[in-house]
Amino acid sequence: MRKSKNYKFWFATGSQSLYGDEALKEVALHTRIMVDGLNKSGILPFEVVWKPTLIDNASIRRTFHEANMDEECAGVITWMHTFSPAKSWILGLQEYRKPLLHLHTQFNKEIPYETIDMDFMNLNQSAHGDREYGHIVSRMGIERKIVVGYWEDQEVQERIADWMRTAIGIMESSHIRILRVGDNMRNVAVTEGDKVEAQIKFGWEIDAYNVTDIAEYVQQVSKGEVDALVEEYYNKYDIILDGRDSEEFRRHVAVQAQIELGFEKFLVEKDYHAIVTNFEMLSGLQQLPGHAIQRLMEKGYGFGAEGDWKTAAMVRLMKIMTQDIANKKGSSFMEDYTYHLTPGEEGILQAHMLEVCPSIADGPIGIRVCPLSMGNREDPARLVFTSKPGKAIATSLIDLGNRFRLIINEVECLPQNIPMPKLPVASAFWRPQPNLKTGAEAWILAGGAHHTAFSYDLKADQMGDWAAAMGIEAIYIDQDTSIRNLKKELLWNSVAYR
Ligand code: MN
């Protein structure tokens, strides 16, 4: 699986020559200490690179130009140590094309009441220097993230870390290539969309192939390769026969192993990072890819069922944005399936016909072979499990005809304590924020799909910031959502995003 580049972030400090060389030496010393401290914190997922203090038009323009050109630079962190007249930032900002963070901090944490004098004031004046800079960024309408607080505080560093992951998502979005195996499911609206506009807005390349093209790759996989992978499955997962003949069961599992290997070869050879399938279009395939797709998602590929390329790309985006996280809880394609409406216990059972990513599993993972209620292929093998409890987000990218909207719902995944022995698919159970009734009403009002890109490891703001960078509308559904306000927001946005 293709990994993103070895990205770095530049730290650019603003000042001016008015203060004299002694003061500028002090500024440079402070910023070196800060960059060093940030890198040693162990919290930031990517390296911060110190840059010489920016004091005039020429140095600012040159630095932003170099940041654009440097393939490993994923963004610039800006901070005004002292007062930096913001007209000198116009030219550089006009040319800059990468993610921008405004770190509104101060080298010194506290006011030294006993000793404070004008020299101290002059060397600790982010409070007004950053307002001058912030003004010009706002006036120029440039999208940026602002993080406020003392630079050594863990919470501040964690917010910088979150922004870095968003920045990677922004940088890598333009390289996402989506393989459509067949077309979208017949008559379905929400999985459709404008692929040209998606490439303009998000940079995604979305290509279709005949199912038979990829089926050929599956047929060419050798028996030896299939046997080895099946052996791996049998070692890794619980085998749940459900009374089926063990030889027949193994043959069904082998079909999915062959699909996994064939699909992966096709994806790697043609450099695609997300894939969609459609159970209506399976020419040349013995089973709907279930287990195979689950394994590919776990390896980092995006996926959308029934031709849903928007969700496939979003799942891939989430995989990219979380790839540095060591103990991640997982991200997956998901579908709202069945409600539990008992007061006090409300929630939505999440699943799909087959394709839920095992990265979100809580506890053991089993393989089952069961009939599919739709389509006309043989019973597919699939991985079955329940999912981790905890906070997460579910997102849906929809095409409204003239524009895209990203809907982001904070959800609480609840422990799945009651066994569902007859449910032959992986599942999660969550309660949307602020509660099931308002959450579901808001989701439907906003036009959200039944398919979602789901992650435990990303925050709502990170996805909203990504949407802002792409120039599209984001709707948050969370603790603060009220239907009255949401209706007004949707109405106002329909004018603003025209
Ligand atoms: Mn579906």
JSON list of N, CA and C and ligand atoms in Angstrom, two decimals, residues 305-306 333 335 352 450-451, ligand 1:
[
{"chain": "A", "resi": 305, "resn": "ALA", "atom": "N", "xyz": [-19.40, 0.55, -1.16]},
{"chain": "A", "resi": 305, "resn": "ALA", "atom": "CA", "xyz": [-20.21, -0.50, -1.80]},
{"chain": "A", "resi": 305, "resn": "ALA", "atom": "C", "xyz": [-21.19, 0.13, -2.78]},
{"chain": "A", "resi": 306, "resn": "GLU", "atom": "N", "xyz": [-21.76, -0.70, -3.63]},
{"chain": "A", "resi": 306, "resn": "GLU", "atom": "CA", "xyz": [-22.78, -0.27, -4.60]},
{"chain": "A", "resi": 306, "resn": "GLU", "atom": "C", "xyz": [-22.29, 0.92, -5.45]},
{"chain": "A", "resi": 333, "resn": "PHE", "atom": "N", "xyz": [-15.60, 1.88, 6.10]},
{"chain": "A", "resi": 333, "resn": "PHE", "atom": "CA", "xyz": [-16.88, 2.09, 5.41]},
{"chain": "A", "resi": 333, "resn": "PHE", "atom": "C", "xyz": [-17.97, 1.55, 6.33]},
{"chain": "A", "resi": 335, "resn": "GLU", "atom": "N", "xyz": [-22.54, 1.42, 7.22]},
{"chain": "A", "resi": 335, "resn": "GLU", "atom": "CA", "xyz": [-23.90, 1.69, 6.76]},
{"chain": "A", "resi": 335, "resn": "GLU", "atom": "C", "xyz": [-24.88, 1.65, 7.92]},
{"chain": "A", "resi": 352, "resn": "HIS", "atom": "N", "xyz": [-22.91, -3.88, 7.08]},
{"chain": "A", "resi": 352, "resn": "HIS", "atom": "CA", "xyz": [-23.16, -3.85, 5.65]},
{"chain": "A", "resi": 352, "resn": "HIS", "atom": "C", "xyz": [-23.40, -5.27, 5.22]},
{"chain": "A", "resi": 450, "resn": "HIS", "atom": "N", "xyz": [-27.02, 6.80, 3.67]},
{"chain": "A", "resi": 450, "resn": "HIS", "atom": "CA", "xyz": [-27.00, 5.63, 4.57]},
{"chain": "A", "resi": 450, "resn": "HIS", "atom": "C", "xyz": [-25.58, 5.08, 4.67]},
{"chain": "A", "resi": 451, "resn": "HIS", "atom": "N", "xyz": [-24.74, 5.38, 3.70]},
{"chain": "A", "resi": 451, "resn": "HIS", "atom": "CA", "xyz": [-23.33, 4.98, 3.77]},
{"chain": "A", "resi": 451, "resn": "HIS", "atom": "C", "xyz": [-22.53, 6.07, 4.49]},
{"chain": "B", "resi": 1, "resn": "MN", "atom": "MN", "xyz": [-24.91, -0.24, 1.00]}
]
